JSON list of C-alpha atoms in Angstrom, two decimals:
[
{"chain": "A", "resi": 1, "resn": "UNK", "atom": "CA", "xyz": [0.00, 0.00, 0.00]},
{"chain": "A", "resi": 2, "resn": "UNK", "atom": "CA", "xyz": [1.37, 3.41, -0.99]},
{"chain": "A", "resi": 3, "resn": "UNK", "atom": "CA", "xyz": [1.45, 6.29, 1.47]},
{"chain": "A", "resi": 4, "resn": "UNK", "atom": "CA", "xyz": [-0.19, 9.25, -0.27]},
{"chain": "A", "resi": 5, "resn": "UNK", "atom": "CA", "xyz": [0.13, 11.70, 2.63]},
{"chain": "A", "resi": 6, "resn": "UNK", "atom": "CA", "xyz": [2.19, 14.71, 1.63]},
{"chain": "A", "resi": 7, "resn": "UNK", "atom": "CA", "xyz": [5.23, 15.17, 3.82]},
{"chain": "A", "resi": 8, "resn": "UNK", "atom": "CA", "xyz": [5.51, 18.72, 5.12]},
{"chain": "A", "resi": 9, "resn": "UNK", "atom": "CA", "xyz": [8.85, 20.41, 4.49]},
{"chain": "A", "resi": 10, "resn": "UNK", "atom": "CA", "xyz": [10.92, 21.15, 7.57]},
{"chain": "A", "resi": 11, "resn": "UNK", "atom": "CA", "xyz": [12.58, 24.55, 7.29]},
{"chain": "A", "resi": 12, "resn": "UNK", "atom": "CA", "xyz": [15.77, 25.60, 9.07]},
{"chain": "A", "resi": 13, "resn": "UNK", "atom": "CA", "xyz": [17.39, 28.84, 10.14]},
{"chain": "A", "resi": 14, "resn": "UNK", "atom": "CA", "xyz": [19.23, 28.88, 6.82]},
{"chain": "A", "resi": 15, "resn": "UNK", "atom": "CA", "xyz": [15.85, 29.20, 5.07]},
{"chain": "A", "resi": 16, "resn": "UNK", "atom": "CA", "xyz": [14.94, 32.15, 7.30]},
{"chain": "A", "resi": 17, "resn": "UNK", "atom": "CA", "xyz": [18.28, 33.83, 6.64]},
{"chain": "A", "resi": 18, "resn": "UNK", "atom": "CA", "xyz": [17.75, 33.36, 2.88]},
{"chain": "A", "resi": 19, "resn": "UNK", "atom": "CA", "xyz": [14.47, 35.34, 2.86]},
{"chain": "A", "resi": 20, "resn": "UNK", "atom": "CA", "xyz": [14.49, 38.49, 0.71]},
{"chain": "A", "resi": 21, "resn": "UNK", "atom": "CA", "xyz": [15.68, 41.69, 2.40]},
{"chain": "A", "resi": 22, "resn": "UNK", "atom": "CA", "xyz": [12.92, 43.22, 4.52]},
{"chain": "A", "resi": 23, "resn": "UNK", "atom": "CA", "xyz": [10.77, 40.07, 4.68]},
{"chain": "A", "resi": 24, "resn": "UNK", "atom": "CA", "xyz": [10.28, 39.01, 8.30]},
{"chain": "A", "resi": 25, "resn": "UNK", "atom": "CA", "xyz": [9.34, 35.57, 9.55]},
{"chain": "A", "resi": 26, "resn": "UNK", "atom": "CA", "xyz": [9.81, 33.32, 12.53]},
{"chain": "A", "resi": 27, "resn": "UNK", "atom": "CA", "xyz": [10.61, 29.62, 12.59]},
{"chain": "A", "resi": 28, "resn": "UNK", "atom": "CA", "xyz": [8.97, 27.33, 15.13]},
{"chain": "A", "resi": 29, "resn": "UNK", "atom": "CA", "xyz": [9.77, 23.62, 14.99]},
{"chain": "A", "resi": 30, "resn": "UNK", "atom": "CA", "xyz": [10.67, 23.88, 11.32]},
{"chain": "A", "resi": 31, "resn": "UNK", "atom": "CA", "xyz": [7.55, 25.77, 10.22]},
{"chain": "A", "resi": 32, "resn": "UNK", "atom": "CA", "xyz": [7.79, 29.33, 8.87]},
{"chain": "A", "resi": 33, "resn": "UNK", "atom": "CA", "xyz": [5.39, 31.98, 10.18]},
{"chain": "A", "resi": 34, "resn": "UNK", "atom": "CA", "xyz": [5.45, 35.25, 8.27]},
{"chain": "A", "resi": 35, "resn": "UNK", "atom": "CA", "xyz": [5.13, 38.41, 10.36]},
{"chain": "A", "resi": 36, "resn": "UNK", "atom": "CA", "xyz": [2.55, 41.10, 9.61]},
{"chain": "A", "resi": 37, "resn": "UNK", "atom": "CA", "xyz": [3.40, 44.77, 9.99]},
{"chain": "A", "resi": 38, "resn": "UNK", "atom": "CA", "xyz": [2.55, 46.00, 13.50]},
{"chain": "A", "resi": 39, "resn": "UNK", "atom": "CA", "xyz": [-0.19, 48.59, 14.07]},
{"chain": "A", "resi": 40, "resn": "UNK", "atom": "CA", "xyz": [0.14, 51.97, 15.80]},
{"chain": "A", "resi": 41, "resn": "UNK", "atom": "CA", "xyz": [-0.96, 50.77, 19.27]},
{"chain": "A", "resi": 42, "resn": "UNK", "atom": "CA", "xyz": [1.55, 47.92, 19.08]},
{"chain": "A", "resi": 43, "resn": "UNK", "atom": "CA", "xyz": [4.39, 50.29, 18.18]},
{"chain": "A", "resi": 44, "resn": "UNK", "atom": "CA", "xyz": [3.37, 52.80, 20.84]},
{"chain": "A", "resi": 45, "resn": "UNK", "atom": "CA", "xyz": [3.48, 50.14, 23.56]},
{"chain": "A", "resi": 46, "resn": "UNK", "atom": "CA", "xyz": [6.74, 48.76, 22.17]},
{"chain": "A", "resi": 47, "resn": "UNK", "atom": "CA", "xyz": [8.38, 52.19, 22.29]},
{"chain": "A", "resi": 48, "resn": "UNK", "atom": "CA", "xyz": [7.14, 52.92, 25.80]},
{"chain": "A", "resi": 49, "resn": "UNK", "atom": "CA", "xyz": [8.26, 49.56, 27.21]},
{"chain": "A", "resi": 50, "resn": "UNK", "atom": "CA", "xyz": [11.62, 49.69, 25.47]},
{"chain": "A", "resi": 51, "resn": "UNK", "atom": "CA", "xyz": [12.39, 53.17, 26.79]},
{"chain": "A", "resi": 52, "resn": "UNK", "atom": "CA", "xyz": [11.31, 52.26, 30.37]},
{"chain": "A", "resi": 53, "resn": "UNK", "atom": "CA", "xyz": [13.49, 49.16, 30.38]},
{"chain": "A", "resi": 54, "resn": "UNK", "atom": "CA", "xyz": [16.45, 50.85, 28.68]},
{"chain": "A", "resi": 55, "resn": "UNK", "atom": "CA", "xyz": [16.34, 53.81, 31.07]},
{"chain": "A", "resi": 56, "resn": "UNK", "atom": "CA", "xyz": [16.09, 51.54, 34.12]},
{"chain": "A", "resi": 57, "resn": "UNK", "atom": "CA", "xyz": [19.08, 49.42, 33.07]},
{"chain": "A", "resi": 58, "resn": "UNK", "atom": "CA", "xyz": [21.10, 52.53, 32.22]},
{"chain": "A", "resi": 59, "resn": "UNK", "atom": "CA", "xyz": [20.24, 54.25, 35.55]},
{"chain": "A", "resi": 60, "resn": "UNK", "atom": "CA", "xyz": [21.49, 51.21, 37.47]},
{"chain": "A", "resi": 61, "resn": "UNK", "atom": "CA", "xyz": [24.61, 50.78, 35.32]},
{"chain": "A", "resi": 62, "resn": "UNK", "atom": "CA", "xyz": [23.23, 47.35, 34.53]},
{"chain": "A", "resi": 63, "resn": "UNK", "atom": "CA", "xyz": [24.96, 44.76, 32.39]},
{"chain": "A", "resi": 64, "resn": "UNK", "atom": "CA", "xyz": [21.80, 43.53, 30.65]},
{"chain": "A", "resi": 65, "resn": "UNK", "atom": "CA", "xyz": [20.98, 44.72, 27.13]},
{"chain": "A", "resi": 66, "resn": "UNK", "atom": "CA", "xyz": [17.49, 45.43, 25.79]},
{"chain": "A", "resi": 67, "resn": "UNK", "atom": "CA", "xyz": [16.63, 44.94, 22.12]},
{"chain": "A", "resi": 68, "resn": "UNK", "atom": "CA", "xyz": [13.44, 45.86, 20.26]},
{"chain": "A", "resi": 69, "resn": "UNK", "atom": "CA", "xyz": [12.21, 43.89, 17.23]},
{"chain": "A", "resi": 70, "resn": "UNK", "atom": "CA", "xyz": [13.44, 43.07, 14.75]},
{"chain": "A", "resi": 71, "resn": "UNK", "atom": "CA", "xyz": [16.09, 41.25, 16.76]},
{"chain": "A", "resi": 72, "resn": "UNK", "atom": "CA", "xyz": [17.09, 37.66, 16.05]},
{"chain": "A", "resi": 73, "resn": "UNK", "atom": "CA", "xyz": [16.81, 35.08, 18.81]},
{"chain": "A", "resi": 74, "resn": "UNK", "atom": "CA", "xyz": [18.13, 31.65, 17.93]},
{"chain": "A", "resi": 75, "resn": "UNK", "atom": "CA", "xyz": [16.54, 29.31, 20.44]},
{"chain": "A", "resi": 76, "resn": "UNK", "atom": "CA", "xyz": [18.99, 26.51, 21.05]},
{"chain": "A", "resi": 77, "resn": "UNK", "atom": "CA", "xyz": [17.90, 23.32, 19.42]},
{"chain": "A", "resi": 78, "resn": "UNK", "atom": "CA", "xyz": [19.88, 20.57, 17.79]},
{"chain": "A", "resi": 79, "resn": "UNK", "atom": "CA", "xyz": [17.76, 20.64, 14.62]},
{"chain": "A", "resi": 80, "resn": "UNK", "atom": "CA", "xyz": [18.32, 24.34, 13.89]},
{"chain": "A", "resi": 81, "resn": "UNK", "atom": "CA", "xyz": [14.54, 24.83, 13.52]},
{"chain": "A", "resi": 82, "resn": "UNK", "atom": "CA", "xyz": [13.65, 27.60, 16.00]},
{"chain": "A", "resi": 83, "resn": "UNK", "atom": "CA", "xyz": [14.21, 31.30, 15.32]},
{"chain": "A", "resi": 84, "resn": "UNK", "atom": "CA", "xyz": [12.05, 34.09, 16.75]},
{"chain": "A", "resi": 85, "resn": "UNK", "atom": "CA", "xyz": [11.94, 37.89, 16.80]},
{"chain": "A", "resi": 86, "resn": "UNK", "atom": "CA", "xyz": [10.37, 38.90, 20.13]},
{"chain": "A", "resi": 87, "resn": "UNK", "atom": "CA", "xyz": [9.00, 42.42, 20.37]},
{"chain": "A", "resi": 88, "resn": "UNK", "atom": "CA", "xyz": [11.45, 43.06, 23.23]},
{"chain": "A", "resi": 89, "resn": "UNK", "atom": "CA", "xyz": [14.34, 40.89, 24.41]},
{"chain": "A", "resi": 90, "resn": "UNK", "atom": "CA", "xyz": [16.43, 41.50, 27.53]},
{"chain": "A", "resi": 91, "resn": "UNK", "atom": "CA", "xyz": [19.70, 39.58, 27.55]},
{"chain": "A", "resi": 92, "resn": "UNK", "atom": "CA", "xyz": [21.90, 39.57, 30.66]},
{"chain": "A", "resi": 93, "resn": "UNK", "atom": "CA", "xyz": [24.55, 37.09, 29.53]},
{"chain": "A", "resi": 94, "resn": "UNK", "atom": "CA", "xyz": [26.85, 38.83, 27.02]},
{"chain": "A", "resi": 95, "resn": "UNK", "atom": "CA", "xyz": [28.24, 35.49, 25.83]},
{"chain": "A", "resi": 96, "resn": "UNK", "atom": "CA", "xyz": [24.86, 34.82, 24.14]},
{"chain": "A", "resi": 97, "resn": "UNK", "atom": "CA", "xyz": [25.20, 37.90, 21.91]},
{"chain": "A", "resi": 98, "resn": "UNK", "atom": "CA", "xyz": [26.98, 38.30, 18.60]},
{"chain": "A", "resi": 99, "resn": "UNK", "atom": "CA", "xyz": [26.50, 40.36, 15.46]},
{"chain": "A", "resi": 100, "resn": "UNK", "atom": "CA", "xyz": [23.58, 38.13, 14.36]},
{"chain": "A", "resi": 101, "resn": "UNK", "atom": "CA", "xyz": [21.57, 38.35, 17.59]},
{"chain": "A", "resi": 102, "resn": "UNK", "atom": "CA", "xyz": [21.01, 36.21, 20.69]},
{"chain": "A", "resi": 103, "resn": "UNK", "atom": "CA", "xyz": [21.95, 32.53, 20.76]},
{"chain": "A", "resi": 104, "resn": "UNK", "atom": "CA", "xyz": [19.93, 30.89, 23.50]},
{"chain": "A", "resi": 105, "resn": "UNK", "atom": "CA", "xyz": [17.21, 32.14, 25.80]},
{"chain": "A", "resi": 106, "resn": "UNK", "atom": "CA", "xyz": [16.95, 35.84, 26.66]},
{"chain": "A", "resi": 107, "resn": "UNK", "atom": "CA", "xyz": [16.30, 36.47, 30.34]},
{"chain": "A", "resi": 108, "resn": "UNK", "atom": "CA", "xyz": [13.10, 38.42, 29.66]},
{"chain": "A", "resi": 109, "resn": "UNK", "atom": "CA", "xyz": [10.90, 38.44, 26.57]},
{"chain": "A", "resi": 110, "resn": "UNK", "atom": "CA", "xyz": [7.90, 40.65, 25.83]},
{"chain": "A", "resi": 111, "resn": "UNK", "atom": "CA", "xyz": [5.42, 39.95, 23.04]},
{"chain": "A", "resi": 112, "resn": "UNK", "atom": "CA", "xyz": [2.72, 42.46, 22.13]},
{"chain": "A", "resi": 113, "resn": "UNK", "atom": "CA", "xyz": [-0.27, 40.60, 20.74]},
{"chain": "A", "resi": 114, "resn": "UNK", "atom": "CA", "xyz": [-1.95, 41.61, 17.52]},
{"chain": "A", "resi": 115, "resn": "UNK", "atom": "CA", "xyz": [-5.04, 39.83, 16.17]},
{"chain": "A", "resi": 116, "resn": "UNK", "atom": "CA", "xyz": [-2.88, 37.83, 13.76]},
{"chain": "A", "resi": 117, "resn": "UNK", "atom": "CA", "xyz": [-0.39, 36.75, 16.45]},
{"chain": "A", "resi": 118, "resn": "UNK", "atom": "CA", "xyz": [-2.66, 35.86, 19.40]},
{"chain": "A", "resi": 119, "resn": "UNK", "atom": "CA", "xyz": [-2.33, 32.07, 19.21]},
{"chain": "A", "resi": 120, "resn": "UNK", "atom": "CA", "xyz": [1.37, 32.23, 18.45]},
{"chain": "A", "resi": 121, "resn": "UNK", "atom": "CA", "xyz": [2.20, 34.65, 21.30]},
{"chain": "A", "resi": 122, "resn": "UNK", "atom": "CA", "xyz": [-0.17, 33.20, 23.89]},
{"chain": "A", "resi": 123, "resn": "UNK", "atom": "CA", "xyz": [0.50, 29.50, 23.42]},
{"chain": "A", "resi": 124, "resn": "UNK", "atom": "CA", "xyz": [3.10, 28.36, 20.91]},
{"chain": "A", "resi": 125, "resn": "UNK", "atom": "CA", "xyz": [5.82, 30.82, 21.90]},
{"chain": "A", "resi": 126, "resn": "UNK", "atom": "CA", "xyz": [4.98, 30.45, 25.60]},
{"chain": "A", "resi": 127, "resn": "UNK", "atom": "CA", "xyz": [6.02, 26.80, 25.47]},
{"chain": "A", "resi": 128, "resn": "UNK", "atom": "CA", "xyz": [9.06, 27.47, 23.27]},
{"chain": "A", "resi": 129, "resn": "UNK", "atom": "CA", "xyz": [10.32, 30.24, 25.56]},
{"chain": "A", "resi": 130, "resn": "UNK", "atom": "CA", "xyz": [9.66, 28.18, 28.66]},
{"chain": "A", "resi": 131, "resn": "UNK", "atom": "CA", "xyz": [11.48, 25.14, 27.25]},
{"chain": "A", "resi": 132, "resn": "UNK", "atom": "CA", "xyz": [14.40, 27.32, 26.14]},
{"chain": "A", "resi": 133, "resn": "UNK", "atom": "CA", "xyz": [14.86, 28.78, 29.65]},
{"chain": "A", "resi": 134, "resn": "UNK", "atom": "CA", "xyz": [13.41, 32.30, 29.38]},
{"chain": "A", "resi": 135, "resn": "UNK", "atom": "CA", "xyz": [13.10, 33.45, 32.99]},
{"chain": "A", "resi": 136, "resn": "UNK", "atom": "CA", "xyz": [10.28, 35.95, 32.46]},
{"chain": "A", "resi": 137, "resn": "UNK", "atom": "CA", "xyz": [7.74, 36.27, 29.64]},
{"chain": "A", "resi": 138, "resn": "UNK", "atom": "CA", "xyz": [5.20, 39.07, 29.26]},
{"chain": "A", "resi": 139, "resn": "UNK", "atom": "CA", "xyz": [2.29, 38.79, 26.84]},
{"chain": "A", "resi": 140, "resn": "UNK", "atom": "CA", "xyz": [0.71, 42.21, 26.31]},
{"chain": "A", "resi": 141, "resn": "UNK", "atom": "CA", "xyz": [-2.88, 42.38, 25.01]},
{"chain": "A", "resi": 142, "resn": "UNK", "atom": "CA", "xyz": [-3.48, 45.97, 23.84]},
{"chain": "A", "resi": 143, "resn": "UNK", "atom": "CA", "xyz": [-7.18, 45.53, 23.02]},
{"chain": "A", "resi": 144, "resn": "UNK", "atom": "CA", "xyz": [-7.96, 43.99, 26.42]},
{"chain": "A", "resi": 145, "resn": "UNK", "atom": "CA", "xyz": [-5.54, 46.35, 28.19]},
{"chain": "A", "resi": 146, "resn": "UNK", "atom": "CA", "xyz": [-3.99, 43.45, 30.09]},
{"chain": "A", "resi": 147, "resn": "UNK", "atom": "CA", "xyz": [-0.60, 41.79, 30.54]},
{"chain": "A", "resi": 148, "resn": "UNK", "atom": "CA", "xyz": [0.00, 38.15, 31.43]},
{"chain": "A", "resi": 149, "resn": "UNK", "atom": "CA", "xyz": [3.33, 37.62, 33.17]},
{"chain": "A", "resi": 150, "resn": "UNK", "atom": "CA", "xyz": [4.90, 34.16, 33.31]},
{"chain": "A", "resi": 151, "resn": "UNK", "atom": "CA", "xyz": [7.92, 33.68, 35.56]},
{"chain": "A", "resi": 152, "resn": "UNK", "atom": "CA", "xyz": [9.94, 30.50, 35.94]},
{"chain": "A", "resi": 153, "resn": "UNK", "atom": "CA", "xyz": [7.48, 28.43, 33.86]},
{"chain": "A", "resi": 154, "resn": "UNK", "atom": "CA", "xyz": [4.72, 28.16, 36.47]},
{"chain": "A", "resi": 155, "resn": "UNK", "atom": "CA", "xyz": [4.16, 31.53, 38.16]},
{"chain": "A", "resi": 156, "resn": "UNK", "atom": "CA", "xyz": [1.42, 33.15, 36.04]},
{"chain": "A", "resi": 157, "resn": "UNK", "atom": "CA", "xyz": [-0.12, 36.50, 36.99]},
{"chain": "A", "resi": 158, "resn": "UNK", "atom": "CA", "xyz": [-2.49, 38.74, 35.06]},
{"chain": "A", "resi": 159, "resn": "UNK", "atom": "CA", "xyz": [-2.32, 42.54, 35.32]},
{"chain": "A", "resi": 160, "resn": "UNK", "atom": "CA", "xyz": [-4.18, 45.45, 33.76]},
{"chain": "A", "resi": 161, "resn": "UNK", "atom": "CA", "xyz": [-2.69, 48.55, 32.20]},
{"chain": "A", "resi": 162, "resn": "UNK", "atom": "CA", "xyz": [-3.72, 50.38, 35.41]},
{"chain": "A", "resi": 163, "resn": "UNK", "atom": "CA", "xyz": [-1.35, 48.22, 37.50]},
{"chain": "A", "resi": 164, "resn": "UNK", "atom": "CA", "xyz": [2.31, 48.74, 38.28]},
{"chain": "A", "resi": 165, "resn": "UNK", "atom": "CA", "xyz": [3.66, 45.47, 36.94]},
{"chain": "A", "resi": 166, "resn": "UNK", "atom": "CA", "xyz": [6.65, 44.17, 38.89]},
{"chain": "A", "resi": 167, "resn": "UNK", "atom": "CA", "xyz": [9.61, 42.99, 36.84]},
{"chain": "A", "resi": 168, "resn": "UNK", "atom": "CA", "xyz": [10.76, 39.64, 38.15]},
{"chain": "A", "resi": 169, "resn": "UNK", "atom": "CA", "xyz": [14.35, 39.74, 36.93]},
{"chain": "A", "resi": 170, "resn": "UNK", "atom": "CA", "xyz": [14.96, 43.02, 38.78]},
{"chain": "A", "resi": 171, "resn": "UNK", "atom": "CA", "xyz": [14.26, 44.11, 42.34]},
{"chain": "A", "resi": 172, "resn": "UNK", "atom": "CA", "xyz": [12.32, 47.34, 42.86]},
{"chain": "A", "resi": 173, "resn": "UNK", "atom": "CA", "xyz": [11.38, 47.85, 39.20]},
{"chain": "A", "resi": 174, "resn": "UNK", "atom": "CA", "xyz": [7.82, 47.95, 37.94]},
{"chain": "A", "resi": 175, "resn": "UNK", "atom": "CA", "xyz": [6.20, 49.28, 34.80]},
{"chain": "A", "resi": 176, "resn": "UNK", "atom": "CA", "xyz": [2.80, 50.82, 34.25]},
{"chain": "A", "resi": 177, "resn": "UNK", "atom": "CA", "xyz": [1.79, 50.64, 30.60]},
{"chain": "A", "resi": 178, "resn": "UNK", "atom": "CA", "xyz": [0.69, 53.99, 29.31]},
{"chain": "A", "resi": 179, "resn": "UNK", "atom": "CA", "xyz": [-0.51, 54.68, 25.79]}
]
């Protein structure tokens, strides 16, 4: 009996790197997900969060680095099939950084959900980041004005934009999202 099921192609980081200039995509378990252009609310929140984090790290003479998207994060896997571009990445281990991006798990990742990315950001990436060793993951929902914070895989807390959201990787640092 002949197997007529079509085998799905498994893509690698090399396929992502071969995309035409300006075309953005992520790679999860060998499947390519093309990224839509972010809307104004998304970019406003991204800018505000980036500047709050950057200014905090700078004011404390911190060693961590903060990067807004597009920034390459190569999640360690032996099959070379996981590459993401979080909206914000905070990396505290300089040995993970090179001219291409971050190799391994950032310490803190923030994803700002758009309608086209809700399932990816809320579920698929949650498990990928957790498995890779991301210490803190924020999922920001602009339309619902809420933030879900996941720390150390199991500590999950939901906040609203009216809350001062404590940052787990730093002591005495919290952020209130303002649009």
